[in-house]
Amino acid sequence: MINSIPCIIMRGGTSKGPFLRMSDLPESPEARAETLLSLMGAGHALQIDGIGGSDPLTSKVAIVERSDHPEADVDYLFAQVDGPGRRVDFNPNCGNMLSAVGPYAIETGLIEPSDDMTVVRVRNLNTQRLIECHVPTPGRQVLYEGDTRISGVPGTAAGIQLSFLDVVGTKTGALLPTGQTQETIDGVAVTCLDAATPTLLIAAEEFGLNGNETPAELDANEPMLARLELIRREAGRRMGLGDVSQGVLPKPVLLSAADDVDATLRARYFVPHRCHKALAVTGAIALATAVSVPGTVAHRIALASGRLTEDEPLNHVRLEHPSGYIDLDVEHRGQDSHDVARVSLVRTARKIMAGTLYYSGTSTSNSPVDAVKANAC
């Protein structure tokens, strides 16, 4: 049986995927996951029978609907689809895809645009946190063309400001879920931190790396990846996330001093078993938060490289990654480095196509759907 669903394919930041209405999908989380697996072509390395792009950055789905939350306009549920496998993970968040949620909500009539600029208030169902998306809408139309350039995306586009509110403890309820700014796992000094997303922060030198290795070089380093995964699983257990062997959280990040004197840190971010070709927005928020927390791996490296002083938290953080840079503004409540009120950054988005997406109504595999904690959504 062939089924169909209305769809807009959009680029959000450095990611790309289908944007769907929640009301067009099955109510059951398991049936919803099965639908996503089918339309993305999961179960095949090239995702040849669907629209997935055979890469974690292009095997993502954004699900959007009107919100009943008093402070939100729309709800956003992110799904990471494992292309080669048959897994859908509703646990992580994706800030890059989020940058296209505002434009999508306007394009589909979920909210009415304003003149000049429309502020779309989004509730992220993955984290139960609120985000303000400032979408340029001159003449009450979404503006995609502009002169804003972000690393990892060719050309320029209109800037969309995202302000993430109350980023601390999105999955674990605490900035430092283990209660420590730094601890040791398998002889390696790490920081377990939860801000926008749970992360595992490690100095690149712990693995004998300079930190400037390319994603391809890191992906080919099988001994390093195997050890990193063992550490990640133990970190997940200590953070209260349970057995994370089949999930993508926490995300490991290798840190080092940046080459650019204007950059705060250099990062290599994993998703979690391959190195991101740029840097996830949520990961960037976690790093920007960690920089100002004394004792963390991020704070220690920034302090040693002279990018930071011990006097006060940083209000602006620039992170160097494989494709360039990402800049973030951090707003603290008072002088408490642990209490982050909001983190803001600028992304871009583009509408690629709108139409009807066709997918198989039955499973294309004999194996059962592995919808990771789908019942939580």
CSV table of C-alpha atoms in Angstrom, one decimal:
chain,number,residue,atom,x,y,z
A,1,MET,CA,0.0,0.0,0.0
A,2,ILE,CA,1.3,3.5,-0.9
A,3,ASN,CA,0.4,6.3,1.4
A,4,SER,CA,1.0,10.0,1.1
A,5,ILE,CA,1.5,13.0,3.4
A,6,PRO,CA,1.9,16.8,2.8
A,7,CYS,CA,5.5,17.7,3.2
A,8,ILE,CA,7.9,20.7,2.9
A,9,ILE,CA,11.6,19.8,2.6
A,10,MET,CA,13.7,22.6,4.2
A,11,ARG,CA,17.2,23.3,5.1
A,12,GLY,CA,17.6,24.5,8.6
A,13,GLY,CA,21.1,25.7,9.5
A,14,THR,CA,23.5,22.9,8.5
A,15,SER,CA,20.8,20.2,8.4
A,16,LYS,CA,18.1,19.3,6.0
A,17,GLY,CA,14.9,17.1,6.0
A,18,PRO,CA,11.2,16.9,5.7
A,19,PHE,CA,8.9,19.1,7.8
A,20,LEU,CA,5.5,17.5,8.6
A,21,ARG,CA,2.4,18.3,10.5
A,22,MET,CA,1.8,16.2,13.7
A,23,SER,CA,-1.9,16.0,12.7
A,24,ASP,CA,-0.9,14.2,9.5
A,25,LEU,CA,0.9,11.4,11.3
A,26,PRO,CA,-0.4,8.5,13.3
A,27,GLU,CA,-1.1,9.1,16.9
A,28,SER,CA,0.7,6.0,18.2
A,29,PRO,CA,4.4,6.8,18.7
A,30,GLU,CA,5.3,3.3,17.3
A,31,ALA,CA,3.2,3.8,14.2
A,32,ARG,CA,4.6,7.3,13.8
A,33,ALA,CA,8.1,5.9,14.0
A,34,GLU,CA,7.3,3.3,11.4
A,35,THR,CA,6.0,6.0,9.0
A,36,LEU,CA,9.2,8.0,9.4
A,37,LEU,CA,11.4,4.9,8.7
A,38,SER,CA,9.4,4.3,5.5
A,39,LEU,CA,9.4,7.8,4.1
A,40,MET,CA,13.1,8.3,4.9
A,41,GLY,CA,14.1,4.9,3.4
A,42,ALA,CA,15.7,3.6,6.6
A,43,GLY,CA,17.3,0.1,6.5
A,44,HIS,CA,19.4,0.8,3.5
A,45,ALA,CA,22.8,2.6,3.6
A,46,LEU,CA,21.9,5.0,0.8
A,47,GLN,CA,18.2,5.3,1.9
A,48,ILE,CA,17.5,4.7,-1.7
A,49,ASP,CA,13.8,4.0,-1.2
A,50,GLY,CA,13.1,7.3,0.6
A,51,ILE,CA,14.2,10.9,0.9
A,52,GLY,CA,16.9,10.4,3.6
A,53,GLY,CA,20.3,11.6,2.5
A,54,SER,CA,22.4,8.7,3.9
A,55,ASP,CA,24.1,11.0,6.4
A,56,PRO,CA,23.0,11.8,10.0
A,57,LEU,CA,22.8,15.5,9.0
A,58,THR,CA,20.3,14.8,6.2
A,59,SER,CA,18.3,12.0,7.9
A,60,LYS,CA,16.3,14.2,10.2
A,61,VAL,CA,12.6,15.0,10.5
A,62,ALA,CA,10.8,18.0,12.0
A,63,ILE,CA,7.3,17.5,13.2
A,64,VAL,CA,5.3,20.7,13.9
A,65,GLU,CA,1.8,21.5,15.2
A,66,ARG,CA,-0.1,24.3,16.9
A,67,SER,CA,0.6,24.4,20.6
A,68,ASP,CA,-1.7,24.4,23.5
A,69,HIS,CA,1.1,25.8,25.7
A,70,PRO,CA,0.2,29.3,27.0
A,71,GLU,CA,3.6,30.7,26.0
A,72,ALA,CA,4.1,28.9,22.7
A,73,ASP,CA,2.7,29.3,19.2
A,74,VAL,CA,3.8,25.9,17.9
A,75,ASP,CA,5.2,22.6,19.1
A,76,TYR,CA,8.3,21.1,17.5
A,77,LEU,CA,9.2,17.4,17.8
A,78,PHE,CA,12.5,16.4,16.3
A,79,ALA,CA,13.3,12.9,15.1
A,80,GLN,CA,16.7,11.5,14.2
A,81,VAL,CA,16.4,8.6,11.8
A,82,ASP,CA,19.2,6.0,11.6
A,83,GLY,CA,19.6,5.5,7.9
A,84,PRO,CA,21.5,2.2,7.8
A,85,GLY,CA,19.6,0.9,10.9
A,86,ARG,CA,15.9,0.9,11.7
A,87,ARG,CA,15.9,3.3,14.6
A,88,VAL,CA,14.1,6.5,15.3
A,89,ASP,CA,15.3,8.5,18.2
A,90,PHE,CA,13.0,11.2,19.6
A,91,ASN,CA,15.3,12.0,22.5
A,92,PRO,CA,17.7,14.6,21.1
A,93,ASN,CA,17.0,18.1,19.9
A,94,CYS,CA,18.2,19.7,16.7
A,95,GLY,CA,18.7,23.4,16.8
A,96,ASN,CA,19.7,23.6,13.2
A,97,MET,CA,16.4,22.1,12.0
A,98,LEU,CA,14.7,24.3,14.6
A,99,SER,CA,15.8,27.4,12.6
A,100,ALA,CA,13.3,26.4,9.8
A,101,VAL,CA,10.4,25.7,12.2
A,102,GLY,CA,9.4,29.4,12.2
A,103,PRO,CA,9.4,29.7,8.4
A,104,TYR,CA,7.5,26.4,8.1
A,105,ALA,CA,4.8,27.5,10.7
A,106,ILE,CA,4.3,30.7,8.6
A,107,GLU,CA,4.3,28.9,5.3
A,108,THR,CA,1.7,26.4,6.4
A,109,GLY,CA,-0.6,29.0,8.1
A,110,LEU,CA,0.0,27.7,11.6
A,111,ILE,CA,0.6,31.3,12.7
A,112,GLU,CA,-0.1,34.7,11.1
A,113,PRO,CA,3.0,36.7,10.0
A,114,SER,CA,3.6,40.2,11.1
A,115,ASP,CA,5.0,43.1,9.1
A,116,ASP,CA,8.8,43.2,9.0
A,117,MET,CA,9.6,40.6,11.7
A,118,THR,CA,7.6,37.7,13.1
A,119,VAL,CA,8.5,36.2,16.4
A,120,VAL,CA,7.5,32.5,16.5
A,121,ARG,CA,7.4,31.0,20.0
A,122,VAL,CA,8.3,27.3,19.8
A,123,ARG,CA,7.9,24.6,22.5
A,124,ASN,CA,10.4,21.9,21.9
A,125,LEU,CA,8.7,18.6,22.8
A,126,ASN,CA,12.0,16.8,23.0
A,127,THR,CA,13.2,19.0,25.9
A,128,GLN,CA,10.0,20.8,27.0
A,129,ARG,CA,11.9,24.1,26.6
A,130,LEU,CA,10.9,27.3,24.8
A,131,ILE,CA,12.7,29.0,22.0
A,132,GLU,CA,12.0,32.4,20.3
A,133,CYS,CA,12.5,32.4,16.5
A,134,HIS,CA,12.8,35.8,14.9
A,135,VAL,CA,11.8,35.3,11.3
A,136,PRO,CA,12.1,38.2,8.8
A,137,THR,CA,8.7,38.7,7.1
A,138,PRO,CA,8.7,41.9,5.0
A,139,GLY,CA,5.3,42.3,3.4
A,140,ARG,CA,4.1,39.4,5.6
A,141,GLN,CA,6.1,36.9,3.6
A,142,VAL,CA,9.0,34.8,4.8
A,143,LEU,CA,12.2,36.2,3.5
A,144,TYR,CA,14.8,33.6,2.6
A,145,GLU,CA,17.3,35.6,0.6
A,146,GLY,CA,19.8,37.8,2.5
A,147,ASP,CA,23.5,38.4,3.2
A,148,THR,CA,23.9,36.3,6.3
A,149,ARG,CA,26.5,33.6,5.9
A,150,ILE,CA,26.9,30.6,8.3
A,151,SER,CA,29.7,28.1,8.2
A,152,GLY,CA,28.8,24.8,6.6
A,153,VAL,CA,26.3,26.3,4.2
A,154,PRO,CA,27.2,27.6,0.7
A,155,GLY,CA,26.1,31.2,-0.2
A,156,THR,CA,24.1,33.6,2.0
A,157,ALA,CA,20.5,33.8,3.2
A,158,ALA,CA,18.3,35.8,5.5
A,159,GLY,CA,19.4,35.6,9.2
A,160,ILE,CA,17.0,34.0,11.7
A,161,GLN,CA,17.8,34.7,15.3
A,162,LEU,CA,17.1,31.9,17.8
A,163,SER,CA,16.9,32.5,21.5
A,164,PHE,CA,16.9,29.4,23.6
A,165,LEU,CA,15.4,30.0,27.0
A,166,ASP,CA,16.3,28.1,30.2
A,167,VAL,CA,18.7,25.7,28.6
A,168,VAL,CA,20.0,24.1,31.8
A,169,GLY,CA,19.1,20.5,32.5
A,170,THR,CA,17.0,19.8,29.5
A,171,LYS,CA,17.2,16.0,29.9
A,172,THR,CA,18.6,15.4,33.3
A,173,GLY,CA,17.3,18.4,35.3
A,174,ALA,CA,20.8,19.6,36.2
A,175,LEU,CA,23.6,21.5,34.5
A,176,LEU,CA,26.1,19.0,36.0
A,177,PRO,CA,24.1,15.8,36.4
A,178,THR,CA,26.9,13.9,38.2
A,179,GLY,CA,27.5,16.9,40.6
A,180,GLN,CA,31.0,17.3,39.4
A,181,THR,CA,32.6,19.8,37.0
A,182,GLN,CA,35.2,17.2,36.1
A,183,GLU,CA,35.7,13.5,36.7
A,184,THR,CA,37.6,10.5,35.4
A,185,ILE,CA,36.2,7.7,33.1
A,186,ASP,CA,38.6,5.1,31.9
A,187,GLY,CA,41.6,7.3,32.9
A,188,VAL,CA,40.2,10.2,30.9
A,189,ALA,CA,39.3,13.6,32.4
A,190,VAL,CA,35.7,14.5,31.3
A,191,THR,CA,32.9,16.9,32.0
A,192,CYS,CA,29.3,15.6,31.9
A,193,LEU,CA,27.1,18.7,31.2
A,194,ASP,CA,23.5,19.2,30.2
A,195,ALA,CA,22.6,22.5,28.6
A,196,ALA,CA,20.3,22.3,25.6
A,197,THR,CA,21.5,18.7,25.2
A,198,PRO,CA,23.5,16.3,27.4
A,199,THR,CA,27.2,16.4,26.3
A,200,LEU,CA,30.4,14.7,27.2
A,201,LEU,CA,33.3,17.1,27.1
A,202,ILE,CA,36.9,15.8,26.6
A,203,ALA,CA,40.2,17.4,25.7
A,204,ALA,CA,41.4,16.1,22.4
A,205,GLU,CA,44.9,15.6,23.8
A,206,GLU,CA,43.5,12.9,26.0
A,207,PHE,CA,43.4,10.7,22.9
A,208,GLY,CA,46.7,11.9,21.6
A,209,LEU,CA,45.0,14.3,19.1
A,210,ASN,CA,45.7,17.9,18.2
A,211,GLY,CA,42.0,18.7,17.9
A,212,ASN,CA,42.4,20.0,14.3
A,213,GLU,CA,41.8,16.6,12.7
A,214,THR,CA,39.1,16.5,9.9
A,215,PRO,CA,35.9,14.6,10.4
A,216,ALA,CA,37.1,12.0,7.9
A,217,GLU,CA,40.3,11.4,9.8
A,218,LEU,CA,38.4,11.0,13.1
A,219,ASP,CA,35.8,8.7,11.5
A,220,ALA,CA,38.6,6.5,10.3
A,221,ASN,CA,40.2,6.3,13.7
A,222,GLU,CA,38.5,3.1,14.9
A,223,PRO,CA,40.4,2.6,18.2
A,224,MET,CA,39.6,6.1,19.2
A,225,LEU,CA,35.9,5.8,18.3
A,226,ALA,CA,35.7,2.5,20.2
A,227,ARG,CA,37.2,4.0,23.4
A,228,LEU,CA,35.1,7.1,23.0
A,229,GLU,CA,31.9,5.0,22.8
A,230,LEU,CA,32.8,3.1,26.0
A,231,ILE,CA,33.4,6.4,27.8
A,232,ARG,CA,30.1,7.8,26.4
A,233,ARG,CA,28.1,4.8,27.7
A,234,GLU,CA,29.6,5.1,31.2
A,235,ALA,CA,28.9,8.9,31.1
A,236,GLY,CA,25.3,8.3,30.1
A,237,ARG,CA,24.9,5.9,33.1
A,238,ARG,CA,26.4,8.4,35.5
A,239,MET,CA,24.2,11.2,34.1
A,240,GLY,CA,21.1,9.2,34.9
A,241,LEU,CA,20.3,8.5,31.2
A,242,GLY,CA,20.5,4.7,31.7
A,243,ASP,CA,21.8,2.4,28.9
A,244,VAL,CA,22.6,4.8,26.1
A,245,SER,CA,24.1,2.1,23.8
A,246,GLN,CA,21.1,2.4,21.4
A,247,GLY,CA,20.6,6.2,21.8
A,248,VAL,CA,22.5,9.3,20.6
A,249,LEU,CA,22.8,11.0,24.0
A,250,PRO,CA,25.1,12.2,25.5
A,251,LYS,CA,26.9,13.7,22.5
A,252,PRO,CA,30.8,13.5,22.8
A,253,VAL,CA,32.8,16.6,22.1
A,254,LEU,CA,36.6,16.8,21.7
A,255,LEU,CA,37.9,20.2,22.7
A,256,SER,CA,41.2,22.0,22.1
A,257,ALA,CA,42.6,25.6,21.9
A,258,ALA,CA,41.4,27.4,18.8
A,259,ASP,CA,43.8,28.4,16.1
A,260,ASP,CA,42.0,31.7,15.6
A,261,VAL,CA,42.9,34.2,18.4
A,262,ASP,CA,39.3,35.5,18.2
A,263,ALA,CA,37.8,32.1,18.8
A,264,THR,CA,37.1,30.7,22.3
A,265,LEU,CA,37.5,27.0,21.7
A,266,ARG,CA,37.9,24.5,18.9
A,267,ALA,CA,35.4,21.6,18.8
A,268,ARG,CA,34.9,18.3,17.2
A,269,TYR,CA,31.3,17.2,17.9
A,270,PHE,CA,30.1,13.6,17.4
A,271,VAL,CA,26.6,12.5,16.6
A,272,PRO,CA,27.5,10.3,18.4
A,273,HIS,CA,29.5,7.8,16.3
A,274,ARG,CA,30.5,10.0,13.4
A,275,CYS,CA,32.1,13.5,13.6
A,276,HIS,CA,29.8,16.3,12.7
A,277,LYS,CA,31.1,18.2,9.7
A,278,ALA,CA,30.2,21.5,11.5
A,279,LEU,CA,28.7,21.8,15.0
A,280,ALA,CA,25.2,21.2,16.2
A,281,VAL,CA,23.4,24.2,17.6
A,282,THR,CA,22.5,22.5,20.8
A,283,GLY,CA,26.1,21.3,21.2
A,284,ALA,CA,27.3,24.8,20.6
A,285,ILE,CA,24.9,26.0,23.4
A,286,ALA,CA,26.3,23.4,25.7
A,287,LEU,CA,29.9,24.5,25.0
A,288,ALA,CA,29.0,28.2,25.3
A,289,THR,CA,27.5,27.4,28.7
A,290,ALA,CA,30.4,25.2,29.9
A,291,VAL,CA,33.0,27.8,29.1
A,292,SER,CA,31.8,30.0,31.9
A,293,VAL,CA,31.6,27.2,34.5
A,294,PRO,CA,34.9,27.0,36.5
A,295,GLY,CA,36.4,23.5,36.6
A,296,THR,CA,34.9,22.2,33.4
A,297,VAL,CA,37.1,20.8,30.6
A,298,ALA,CA,35.9,23.7,28.4
A,299,HIS,CA,36.7,26.3,31.0
A,300,ARG,CA,40.1,24.9,31.7
A,301,ILE,CA,41.1,24.9,28.0
A,302,ALA,CA,39.8,28.4,27.4
A,303,LEU,CA,41.5,29.7,30.5
A,304,ALA,CA,44.9,28.0,29.6
A,305,SER,CA,44.8,29.5,26.1
A,306,GLY,CA,44.2,33.0,27.3
A,307,ARG,CA,40.7,33.3,25.8
A,308,LEU,CA,39.1,33.6,29.2
A,309,THR,CA,39.8,35.2,32.6
A,310,GLU,CA,38.5,34.0,35.9
A,311,ASP,CA,36.8,37.3,36.7
A,312,GLU,CA,33.4,36.9,35.2
A,313,PRO,CA,31.4,34.6,32.8
A,314,LEU,CA,31.7,35.2,29.0
A,315,ASN,CA,28.8,36.9,27.3
A,316,HIS,CA,30.0,36.1,23.8
A,317,VAL,CA,31.5,32.8,22.7
A,318,ARG,CA,33.0,31.9,19.3
A,319,LEU,CA,33.5,28.3,18.5
A,320,GLU,CA,35.8,27.0,15.8
A,321,HIS,CA,34.6,23.8,14.1
A,322,PRO,CA,35.5,21.8,10.9
A,323,SER,CA,33.5,24.1,8.6
A,324,GLY,CA,34.2,27.4,10.2
A,325,TYR,CA,32.8,29.2,13.2
A,326,ILE,CA,29.6,29.7,15.2
A,327,ASP,CA,29.0,32.7,17.4
A,328,LEU,CA,26.7,32.7,20.5
A,329,ASP,CA,25.5,35.3,23.0
A,330,VAL,CA,25.1,34.0,26.5
A,331,GLU,CA,22.9,35.8,29.1
A,332,HIS,CA,23.4,34.9,32.7
A,333,ARG,CA,21.1,35.7,35.6
A,334,GLY,CA,23.3,38.0,37.7
A,335,GLN,CA,26.9,36.8,38.1
A,336,ASP,CA,26.0,33.1,38.6
A,337,SER,CA,27.8,31.2,35.9
A,338,HIS,CA,25.6,28.2,36.5
A,339,ASP,CA,22.4,30.1,35.9
A,340,VAL,CA,22.0,30.7,32.1
A,341,ALA,CA,18.8,32.7,31.2
A,342,ARG,CA,19.1,32.4,27.4
A,343,VAL,CA,21.6,31.7,24.6
A,344,SER,CA,21.1,33.3,21.3
A,345,LEU,CA,22.6,32.8,17.8
A,346,VAL,CA,21.8,33.4,14.2
A,347,ARG,CA,21.0,30.7,11.7
A,348,THR,CA,19.6,30.6,8.2
A,349,ALA,CA,16.9,28.5,6.5
A,350,ARG,CA,15.6,27.7,3.0
A,351,LYS,CA,12.5,26.2,1.6
A,352,ILE,CA,13.6,23.5,-0.9
A,353,MET,CA,10.3,21.9,-2.1
A,354,ALA,CA,6.7,21.6,-1.1
A,355,GLY,CA,4.3,18.9,-2.2
A,356,THR,CA,3.1,15.3,-1.5
A,357,LEU,CA,5.5,12.7,-0.1
A,358,TYR,CA,4.7,9.1,-0.9
A,359,TYR,CA,5.8,6.2,1.3
A,360,SER,CA,5.1,2.5,1.8
A,361,GLY,CA,2.3,1.7,4.2
A,362,THR,CA,3.9,-1.5,5.3
A,363,SER,CA,7.4,-2.2,6.8
A,364,THR,CA,10.1,-2.9,4.2
A,365,SER,CA,12.0,-5.0,6.8
A,366,ASN,CA,11.4,-8.1,8.7
A,367,SER,CA,13.0,-6.5,11.8
A,368,PRO,CA,10.9,-4.6,14.3
A,369,VAL,CA,10.9,-0.9,14.6
A,370,ASP,CA,13.3,0.3,17.2
A,371,ALA,CA,11.8,3.6,18.2
A,372,VAL,CA,14.0,4.8,21.0
A,373,LYS,CA,11.8,5.9,23.9
A,374,ALA,CA,9.1,6.8,21.3
A,375,ASN,CA,6.5,6.4,24.1
A,376,ALA,CA,8.0,9.5,25.7
A,377,CYS,CA,6.7,11.7,22.9
